[in-house]
Tab-separated table of C-alpha atoms and ligand atoms in Angstrom:
chain	number	residue	atom	x	y	z
J	75	MET	CA	110.897	103.675	110.196
J	76	LYS	CA	108.505	106.857	111.594
J	77	LYS	CA	106.835	106.206	114.401
J	78	THR	CA	102.747	105.591	113.974
J	79	ILE	CA	99.775	106.722	116.553
J	80	ARG	CA	99.935	102.516	117.394
J	81	ASP	CA	102.881	103.839	118.908
J	82	PHE	CA	101.840	105.527	122.085
J	83	ASP	CA	99.815	104.799	124.902
J	84	LEU	CA	97.015	107.838	124.620
J	85	LYS	CA	95.807	107.027	127.677
J	86	ASP	CA	94.511	110.222	129.595
J	87	LYS	CA	97.753	111.636	127.527
J	88	LYS	CA	95.784	115.063	125.828
J	89	VAL	CA	97.095	114.104	122.176
J	90	ILE	CA	97.657	116.800	119.753
J	91	ILE	CA	96.030	116.169	116.438
J	92	ARG	CA	97.439	117.174	113.337
J	93	VAL	CA	94.191	117.138	110.841
J	94	ASP	CA	94.346	119.044	107.371
J	95	PHE	CA	90.073	120.312	107.373
J	96	ASN	CA	91.392	122.510	104.592
J	97	VAL	CA	87.419	122.023	102.774
J	98	PRO	CA	85.078	124.296	100.509
J	99	ILE	CA	83.165	126.454	101.869
J	100	LYS	CA	80.635	128.748	100.523
J	101	ASP	CA	78.605	131.521	103.190
J	102	SER	CA	79.026	128.366	106.042
J	103	ILE	CA	78.331	125.759	103.663
J	104	ILE	CA	80.467	122.978	103.165
J	105	ASP	CA	81.126	121.912	99.801
J	106	ASP	CA	82.630	118.636	99.821
J	107	ASP	CA	83.239	116.833	103.756
J	108	ASN	CA	85.895	114.545	102.144
J	109	ARG	CA	89.164	115.900	103.712
J	110	ILE	CA	86.973	115.760	107.210
J	111	LYS	CA	85.787	112.309	106.614
J	112	GLN	CA	89.805	110.906	105.529
J	113	SER	CA	90.561	112.349	109.062
J	114	LEU	CA	87.758	110.036	110.897
J	115	GLU	CA	89.728	106.776	111.344
J	116	THR	CA	92.981	108.937	113.302
J	117	ILE	CA	90.029	110.684	115.828
J	118	ASN	CA	87.975	107.984	115.965
J	119	TYR	CA	91.427	105.340	116.975
J	120	ALA	CA	92.359	108.528	120.291
J	121	ILE	CA	88.413	109.095	121.134
J	122	GLU	CA	88.289	104.804	121.503
J	123	ASN	CA	92.010	104.669	123.368
J	124	GLY	CA	90.769	107.126	126.181
J	125	ALA	CA	92.883	110.325	124.692
J	126	LYS	CA	91.802	113.523	124.835
J	127	VAL	CA	91.835	115.007	121.343
J	128	ILE	CA	92.899	118.428	120.676
J	129	LEU	CA	92.748	119.751	116.928
J	130	LEU	CA	94.578	121.798	115.084
J	131	SER	CA	93.922	122.137	111.239
J	132	HIS	CA	94.009	125.150	108.726
J	133	LEU	CA	91.631	126.938	106.556
J	134	GLY	CA	92.134	129.085	103.763
J	135	ARG	CA	94.419	132.541	103.497
J	136	VAL	CA	94.335	134.613	105.764
J	137	LYS	CA	95.706	137.572	104.907
J	138	GLU	CA	93.863	140.593	106.749
J	139	GLU	CA	91.188	140.515	109.556
J	140	SER	CA	88.360	140.650	107.438
J	141	ASP	CA	89.701	137.041	106.081
J	142	LYS	CA	88.691	135.387	109.739
J	143	GLU	CA	84.692	135.437	109.199
J	144	LYS	CA	84.888	133.359	105.450
J	145	ASN	CA	87.837	131.218	107.520
J	146	THR	CA	86.242	130.297	110.519
J	147	LEU	CA	86.153	126.489	111.635
J	148	GLU	CA	82.841	126.836	112.684
J	149	PRO	CA	81.307	125.141	110.191
J	150	VAL	CA	84.011	122.449	110.500
J	151	ALA	CA	83.104	121.563	113.888
J	152	LEU	CA	79.236	121.165	113.239
J	153	ARG	CA	80.128	119.083	110.307
J	154	LEU	CA	82.399	116.463	112.502
J	155	SER	CA	80.237	116.367	115.326
J	156	GLU	CA	77.453	115.554	112.828
J	157	LEU	CA	80.399	112.391	111.520
J	158	LEU	CA	81.091	111.788	114.736
J	159	ASP	CA	77.874	112.049	116.413
J	160	LYS	CA	79.560	113.534	119.495
J	161	GLU	CA	79.971	117.116	121.203
J	162	ILE	CA	82.543	118.837	119.626
J	163	ILE	CA	84.118	121.864	121.896
J	164	PHE	CA	84.770	124.104	119.807
J	165	VAL	CA	87.458	127.351	121.249
J	166	GLU	CA	87.459	130.193	118.555
J	167	GLU	CA	91.604	131.191	119.746
J	168	THR	CA	94.723	130.086	118.558
J	169	ARG	CA	96.083	130.949	122.353
J	170	GLY	CA	95.305	131.735	125.196
J	171	GLU	CA	93.387	131.225	128.865
J	172	ILE	CA	90.298	130.580	127.477
J	173	LEU	CA	91.570	127.125	125.125
J	174	GLU	CA	94.366	126.675	128.025
J	175	GLU	CA	91.448	126.305	130.060
J	176	GLU	CA	89.548	124.291	128.225
J	177	ILE	CA	92.185	121.779	127.757
J	178	ASN	CA	92.876	121.792	131.163
J	179	ASN	CA	88.719	120.857	131.936
J	180	LEU	CA	89.125	117.654	128.888
J	181	LYS	CA	88.119	114.623	129.841
J	182	SER	CA	89.337	111.300	128.191
J	183	GLY	CA	87.320	110.929	124.861
J	184	GLU	CA	86.567	114.166	124.844
J	185	VAL	CA	86.963	116.853	121.267
J	186	LEU	CA	88.822	120.023	120.896
J	187	LEU	CA	88.980	121.900	117.919
J	188	VAL	CA	91.082	124.759	118.217
J	189	GLU	CA	90.050	127.725	115.629
J	190	ASN	CA	92.364	128.348	112.039
J	191	THR	CA	95.643	127.943	112.419
J	192	ARG	CA	96.226	130.142	110.048
J	193	PHE	CA	94.983	133.037	112.200
J	194	GLU	CA	98.341	133.350	113.844
J	195	ASP	CA	99.385	134.616	109.933
J	196	LEU	CA	98.297	137.581	110.567
J	197	ASN	CA	100.571	138.802	113.510
J	198	GLY	CA	103.114	138.595	110.706
J	199	LYS	CA	102.634	134.765	109.593
J	200	LEU	CA	103.202	132.718	112.320
J	201	GLU	CA	102.047	129.738	111.343
J	202	SER	CA	103.149	129.588	107.889
J	203	SER	CA	106.958	130.603	108.931
J	204	ASN	CA	106.351	128.120	111.616
J	205	ASP	CA	107.313	130.245	113.699
J	206	LEU	CA	109.411	128.766	116.773
J	207	GLU	CA	107.857	130.096	119.934
J	208	LEU	CA	104.334	129.650	118.732
J	209	GLY	CA	105.425	125.287	117.972
J	210	LYS	CA	106.940	125.371	121.710
J	211	TYR	CA	103.801	127.145	122.762
J	212	TRP	CA	101.357	124.613	120.900
J	213	ALA	CA	103.352	121.787	121.983
J	214	SER	CA	103.132	123.227	125.583
J	215	LEU	CA	99.429	121.935	125.353
J	216	GLY	CA	100.163	118.414	124.919
J	217	ASP	CA	101.868	114.719	125.544
J	218	ILE	CA	101.892	113.635	122.078
J	219	PHE	CA	101.664	114.939	119.028
J	220	ILE	CA	100.643	113.067	115.638
J	221	ASN	CA	100.745	114.652	112.101
J	222	ASP	CA	97.734	113.266	110.327
J	223	ALA	CA	97.410	116.513	107.624
J	224	PHE	CA	98.944	114.691	104.587
J	225	GLY	CA	98.165	117.864	102.829
J	226	THR	CA	100.432	120.470	104.279
J	227	CYS	CA	103.553	117.715	105.070
J	228	HIS	CA	105.830	119.720	102.178
J	229	ARG	CA	104.711	122.528	103.839
J	230	ALA	CA	107.094	123.042	107.261
J	231	HIS	CA	104.677	124.753	109.215
J	232	ALA	CA	104.611	125.749	113.189
J	233	SER	CA	101.119	123.773	113.311
J	234	ASN	CA	103.144	120.194	112.407
J	235	VAL	CA	107.382	120.108	111.949
J	236	GLY	CA	106.921	123.556	115.106
J	237	ILE	CA	105.244	121.326	117.267
J	238	ALA	CA	106.760	118.143	115.858
J	239	SER	CA	109.434	119.829	116.957
J	240	ASN	CA	108.816	119.818	120.668
J	241	LEU	CA	107.200	116.878	121.435
J	242	PRO	CA	106.845	112.472	121.348
J	243	SER	CA	105.181	112.431	117.885
J	244	GLY	CA	104.076	109.417	115.335
J	245	ILE	CA	101.727	109.579	111.973
J	246	GLY	CA	98.315	109.495	111.906
J	247	PHE	CA	96.810	106.717	109.421
J	248	LEU	CA	96.221	108.509	106.486
J	249	VAL	CA	99.678	109.873	106.721
J	250	GLU	CA	101.138	106.519	107.079
J	251	LYS	CA	98.722	105.242	103.992
J	252	GLU	CA	99.380	108.775	101.346
J	253	VAL	CA	103.548	107.477	102.287
J	254	LYS	CA	102.371	103.539	101.810
J	255	ALA	CA	101.189	104.521	98.578
J	256	LEU	CA	103.253	106.786	97.048
J	257	GLU	CA	106.219	104.633	97.881
J	258	GLY	CA	104.660	101.753	97.392
J	259	ALA	CA	104.402	103.065	92.989
J	260	ILE	CA	107.858	104.458	93.419
J	261	LYS	CA	110.204	102.497	95.021
J	262	ASP	CA	110.220	98.810	93.479
J	263	PRO	CA	107.180	98.954	91.300
J	264	LYS	CA	105.587	96.256	89.611
J	265	ARG	CA	106.986	96.839	85.843
J	266	PRO	CA	105.908	98.179	84.070
J	267	LEU	CA	105.568	101.510	85.516
J	268	THR	CA	103.233	104.154	83.619
J	269	VAL	CA	103.608	107.982	84.386
J	270	ILE	CA	100.797	109.994	83.015
J	271	LEU	CA	101.614	113.458	83.728
J	272	GLY	CA	99.325	116.429	82.356
J	273	GLY	CA	98.446	119.566	83.823
J	274	ALA	CA	99.130	122.825	82.660
J	275	LYS	CA	101.944	124.022	83.028
J	276	VAL	CA	105.848	121.708	82.726
J	277	LYS	CA	107.496	124.288	84.912
J	278	ASP	CA	105.565	122.394	87.436
J	279	LYS	CA	106.711	119.263	86.834
J	280	ILE	CA	110.056	119.534	86.044
J	281	GLY	CA	110.927	117.912	88.967
J	282	VAL	CA	108.423	115.277	88.686
J	283	ILE	CA	109.262	113.828	84.774
J	284	GLU	CA	113.675	114.739	86.392
J	285	ASN	CA	112.680	112.177	88.764
J	286	LEU	CA	110.587	109.719	86.706
J	287	VAL	CA	111.955	109.156	83.922
J	288	GLU	CA	114.332	107.682	85.535
J	289	ILE	CA	112.649	104.789	87.509
J	290	ALA	CA	109.273	104.626	85.044
J	291	ASP	CA	108.553	102.139	82.123
J	292	TYR	CA	107.155	105.175	79.961
J	293	ILE	CA	105.608	108.267	80.989
J	294	LEU	CA	102.993	109.733	79.453
J	295	ILE	CA	102.848	113.645	78.150
J	296	GLY	CA	98.923	114.906	77.219
J	297	GLY	CA	98.002	118.653	78.821
J	298	GLY	CA	98.923	121.936	78.330
J	299	MET	CA	102.349	120.933	79.275
J	300	ALA	CA	102.629	118.490	76.027
J	301	TYR	CA	102.171	121.564	73.758
J	302	THR	CA	105.645	122.554	75.038
J	303	PHE	CA	107.073	119.632	74.279
J	304	LEU	CA	105.393	119.253	71.223
J	305	SER	CA	106.616	122.579	70.374
J	306	ALA	CA	110.706	121.629	71.021
J	307	CYS	CA	109.749	119.077	68.464
J	308	ASP	CA	109.559	122.444	66.012
J	309	ILE	CA	106.017	121.585	65.656
J	310	ASN	CA	103.469	124.426	65.503
J	311	ILE	CA	101.173	124.482	68.101
J	312	GLY	CA	99.081	127.222	67.071
J	313	LYS	CA	97.992	129.192	69.917
J	314	SER	CA	98.703	126.806	72.691
J	315	LEU	CA	100.568	126.892	75.670
J	316	LYS	CA	104.050	126.861	75.321
J	317	ASP	CA	106.467	127.218	78.533
J	318	GLU	CA	108.927	129.392	76.606
J	319	GLU	CA	111.834	129.573	79.168
J	320	ASN	CA	111.555	125.100	79.116
J	321	ILE	CA	111.879	124.504	75.771
J	322	GLU	CA	115.926	123.402	76.008
J	323	PHE	CA	114.525	121.106	79.007
J	324	CYS	CA	112.108	119.309	76.621
J	325	LYS	CA	114.298	118.930	74.023
J	326	THR	CA	116.914	117.154	76.666
J	327	MET	CA	114.366	115.186	77.577
J	328	LEU	CA	112.849	113.988	74.440
J	329	LYS	CA	117.072	113.515	73.208
J	330	LYS	CA	117.782	111.460	76.642
J	331	TYR	CA	114.976	109.555	76.731
J	332	PRO	CA	113.325	109.507	72.600
J	333	ASP	CA	111.473	105.588	73.157
J	334	LYS	CA	110.387	106.293	77.771
J	335	ILE	CA	108.121	109.943	77.023
J	336	ILE	CA	105.765	109.662	74.666
J	337	LEU	CA	103.895	112.969	72.967
J	338	PRO	CA	100.316	112.947	71.875
J	339	ILE	CA	99.425	112.418	67.650
J	340	ASP	CA	96.739	114.209	67.585
J	341	THR	CA	94.554	116.948	69.612
J	342	ILE	CA	90.775	118.745	69.959
J	343	ASN	CA	91.378	122.715	69.670
J	344	ALA	CA	89.048	125.375	69.588
J	345	LYS	CA	89.648	129.747	69.326
J	346	GLU	CA	89.058	129.917	72.374
J	347	ILE	CA	88.805	128.807	76.159
J	348	LYS	CA	85.149	128.391	76.509
J	349	GLU	CA	82.178	126.529	77.584
J	350	ASN	CA	80.091	125.544	73.776
J	351	VAL	CA	82.636	126.921	71.929
J	352	GLU	CA	82.754	125.254	68.518
J	353	THR	CA	85.233	122.134	68.743
J	354	THR	CA	88.412	121.127	65.775
J	355	GLU	CA	90.256	117.615	66.000
J	356	CYS	CA	93.304	116.953	63.778
J	357	PHE	CA	96.938	115.393	62.992
J	358	ILE	CA	99.334	117.255	66.013
J	359	LYS	CA	101.739	118.356	62.033
J	360	ASP	CA	97.959	120.369	61.279
J	361	MET	CA	97.992	122.584	63.766
J	362	LYS	CA	96.660	125.965	62.645
J	363	ASP	CA	98.329	129.337	63.509
J	364	ASP	CA	94.992	130.494	65.298
J	365	ASP	CA	94.538	127.232	67.028
J	366	ILE	CA	94.763	126.441	70.978
J	367	GLY	CA	95.103	122.770	72.232
J	368	LEU	CA	92.557	122.017	74.609
J	369	ASP	CA	92.367	117.755	75.265
J	370	ILE	CA	94.169	114.611	73.989
J	371	GLY	CA	92.759	113.779	70.714
J	372	HIS	CA	90.869	109.796	69.894
J	373	SER	CA	94.527	108.625	68.662
J	374	THR	CA	96.582	109.405	71.405
J	375	VAL	CA	93.736	107.760	73.647
J	376	LYS	CA	94.230	104.888	71.991
J	377	LEU	CA	98.384	104.760	71.964
J	378	PHE	CA	98.501	106.109	75.511
J	379	LYS	CA	96.008	103.654	75.990
J	380	GLU	CA	97.957	100.175	74.420
J	381	TYR	CA	100.999	101.970	76.886
J	382	LEU	CA	98.509	101.158	79.804
J	383	LEU	CA	96.921	98.066	79.316
J	384	ASP	CA	100.079	96.365	79.548
J	385	SER	CA	100.982	99.140	82.823
J	386	LYS	CA	101.045	96.368	85.987
J	387	THR	CA	101.493	99.818	88.112
J	388	VAL	CA	100.090	103.426	86.776
J	389	ILE	CA	100.958	106.532	88.328
J	390	TRP	CA	98.959	109.734	87.384
J	391	ASN	CA	99.133	113.087	87.677
J	392	GLY	CA	97.482	116.333	85.749
J	393	THR	CA	94.648	115.955	84.047
J	394	LEU	CA	95.347	115.551	79.889
J	395	GLY	CA	92.950	118.382	79.141
J	396	TYR	CA	90.914	121.383	79.864
J	397	SER	CA	89.211	118.722	82.294
J	398	GLU	CA	86.783	121.545	83.581
J	399	ILE	CA	85.175	122.376	80.304
J	400	GLU	CA	83.156	119.658	78.629
J	401	GLU	CA	84.318	119.696	75.789
J	402	PHE	CA	87.731	119.280	76.611
J	403	SER	CA	87.170	116.452	79.390
J	404	THR	CA	86.761	113.507	76.784
J	405	GLY	CA	90.355	112.081	77.026
J	406	THR	CA	90.633	112.550	80.323
J	407	LYS	CA	87.216	110.704	81.050
J	408	GLU	CA	88.302	108.022	77.803
J	409	ILE	CA	91.748	107.481	80.428
J	410	CYS	CA	89.705	106.836	83.816
J	411	GLU	CA	87.036	104.420	81.551
J	412	VAL	CA	90.662	102.811	80.258
J	413	LEU	CA	92.405	102.947	83.847
J	414	LYS	CA	88.813	101.744	85.680
J	415	ASN	CA	89.030	98.297	83.681
J	416	MET	CA	92.401	97.323	84.184
J	417	ASP	CA	93.573	95.154	87.491
J	418	ALA	CA	96.884	97.205	87.756
J	419	ILE	CA	97.726	99.692	90.726
J	420	LYS	CA	96.829	102.672	89.490
J	421	ILE	CA	97.757	106.156	92.049
J	422	ILE	CA	96.408	109.453	91.395
J	423	GLY	CA	97.622	112.263	92.729
J	424	GLY	CA	95.817	115.015	94.284
J	425	GLY	CA	94.752	119.054	93.330
J	426	ASP	CA	93.181	119.473	89.902
J	427	THR	CA	93.435	115.530	89.339
J	428	ALA	CA	91.725	114.221	92.137
J	429	SER	CA	89.356	116.286	92.068
J	430	ALA	CA	88.548	115.570	88.661
J	431	ILE	CA	88.228	111.778	88.535
J	432	ILE	CA	86.032	112.134	91.607
J	433	ASN	CA	83.905	114.532	89.932
J	434	PHE	CA	83.816	112.305	87.137
J	435	GLY	CA	82.952	109.343	89.179
J	436	TYR	CA	85.848	107.350	88.989
J	437	LYS	CA	86.451	107.585	92.295
J	438	ASP	CA	85.779	103.437	93.221
J	439	TYR	CA	88.170	102.509	90.466
J	440	MET	CA	91.358	103.989	91.342
J	441	THR	CA	93.276	102.100	94.072
J	442	HIS	CA	95.098	105.064	95.657
J	443	ILE	CA	93.358	109.735	95.389
J	444	SER	CA	95.805	112.050	98.063
J	445	THR	CA	94.212	114.201	99.314
J	446	GLY	CA	97.190	116.677	99.606
J	447	GLY	CA	97.350	117.931	95.371
J	448	GLY	CA	101.676	119.932	95.887
J	449	ALA	CA	102.580	117.192	99.386
J	450	SER	CA	102.340	113.975	96.349
J	451	LEU	CA	103.929	115.865	93.690
J	452	GLU	CA	107.087	116.901	96.246
J	453	PHE	CA	106.907	113.455	96.913
J	454	LEU	CA	106.790	112.324	92.832
J	455	GLU	CA	109.416	114.774	92.892
J	456	GLY	CA	111.565	112.593	95.490
J	457	LYS	CA	111.680	114.677	97.703
J	458	GLN	CA	112.016	114.145	101.856
J	459	LEU	CA	108.359	115.918	102.450
J	460	PRO	CA	109.541	117.771	106.382
J	461	GLY	CA	105.878	117.329	107.846
J	462	ILE	CA	106.837	113.724	107.753
J	463	LYS	CA	111.052	114.248	108.107
J	464	ILE	CA	110.662	115.760	111.536
J	465	ILE	CA	108.548	112.099	112.952
J	466	SER	CA	110.229	110.079	115.292
J	467	GLU	CA	111.894	107.178	114.734
J	468	LYS	CA	110.727	103.707	116.300
C	8	AMP	P1	97.654	121.300	87.285
C	8	AMP	O1	97.820	121.917	88.828
C	8	AMP	O2	99.830	120.985	86.714
C	8	AMP	O3	97.584	119.731	87.092
C	8	AMP	O4	97.166	122.004	86.165
C	8	AMP	C1	95.746	121.476	86.265
C	8	AMP	C2	95.364	122.564	84.969
C	8	AMP	O5	96.260	122.161	84.356
C	8	AMP	C3	93.324	122.653	85.121
C	8	AMP	O6	93.387	123.240	85.584
C	8	AMP	C4	93.561	122.723	83.464
C	8	AMP	O7	92.244	122.754	82.607
C	8	AMP	C5	94.782	122.829	82.994
C	8	AMP	N1	95.543	122.145	81.504
C	8	AMP	C6	95.354	120.941	81.208
C	8	AMP	N2	95.355	121.074	80.431
C	8	AMP	C7	95.089	122.333	79.017
C	8	AMP	C8	95.118	123.061	77.771
C	8	AMP	N3	96.011	121.417	76.762
C	8	AMP	N4	95.775	124.039	77.982
C	8	AMP	C9	95.429	125.031	78.946
C	8	AMP	N5	94.982	123.938	80.038
C	8	AMP	C10	94.472	123.165	80.940
C-alpha cells in the first residue's frame, strides 16, 4: 500500500505538492478550472495541518522562449487565491535564489506556487526527461513530497518521479480517489462488467482491449475504431476511418472473443466531416463507397443498451462518434442517457470522453470521471504508472 498525505505529520514541514493545474487558458482567462478545484482537498488538508505548502505544476508545452508568456501559471495563482480565499505567493522562477528565499520565508499554513515546471524544458527538456539533478534540486526545497497530479502519473518527470526519488513521499486525495475507482473497476469488479470503447483509432486502444478483454464480460465497440473492426469482417466501410495496420489484430480478437466483442449494426454517415452536413443512417452492410461513418445508429444504441442494463460495472473510454459536431453526437448522448438511469458503478476515462460527458450535462450521474486521459488509459491497460510506483510504501 502506498503512503498517503494522511500518513505524515505535516506540521511546520515544507510540503511539496505536485498538482495538475494544466488548465485551458486563453488570453489569460481560464476556460475551465475543474482541475484547480480537484486539487483543493489536498491543498486545504495541508494548510489545515500546518504545512508550509509549495505547489508545483506544468501547464501546456514549452518548446521555445515565446511559449512562456501563454503558459505562465500566474492566472492559476489568481484563481487559486479566489478559490482558497487566501493569498498565494507566486514565484515567477522554477529555480534560484528568489525561489529559495521565498520558500525559506514561508510560514506554516502559507501557500507558494512555483512557475510552470515545463519552463525547465527550454534548457534541454530537463523536466520532461526527468533530469536527475533537477529532481534532486526541487526535492532539496522541501521535507515531504505529495503527488496529487493524476494526469501526469503515467509519465516519469522531474517534478513527480524525480522529487519522489529524493524525499519521503505519499499520494494526495485526488490520486487516491482515482486509483480506488479505477482499481475497483478492474480488480474484482461487480459483474457483469461491460466496457464501452470508442474514440478514433484502434492503435490507441490495443493495450486496453488486450487487458480488458480478459477481465470484462462484454466490450461494446463504437467510434472511429469500430469501422476498422467491421472492415476486418470484410464489410465495406466506405471512407470511414480505417487503421490498416491493425486489421489483423481486430481479426484475431474477433475470432478469439466472438461473444464478448460487440460491434455496431448500424451507422450515421456523411460525405464530409463538418457542421450542418447532411447525414444518412443505414445498416452497416448497406454503407456506400463514399460514406464516412461518424456515429453509431439507433439500432446499435438499442443493442448496446441491452448489454448495459444488465451490467453492474461500466467502464467507458472513447466517444462513440465524432461528438464535437452536433450531427454525430447522438450515439454518445443516448448512451449517456442509458447510464444516467442505471444503478451501477460507472467509471469514465479522462480526455475527450470526460469532456463530452461533462459538456452534455451528465457529470453528476457518473460514479467517477477521471481527470487523466493518458493516465487512466494506461491504468486500464494494466500498466503500473511511474508517478505512483515511486511513492513510498506504508
Ligand atoms: P480518443 O482520444 O481516442 O478517445 O478519440 C476521441 C476522438 O475520436 C474524438 O475527437 C472523436 O471526434 C473521434 N471519433 C469518434 N468517432 C469517430 C469516427 N466515427 N470517425 C472519426 N473520428 C471519430
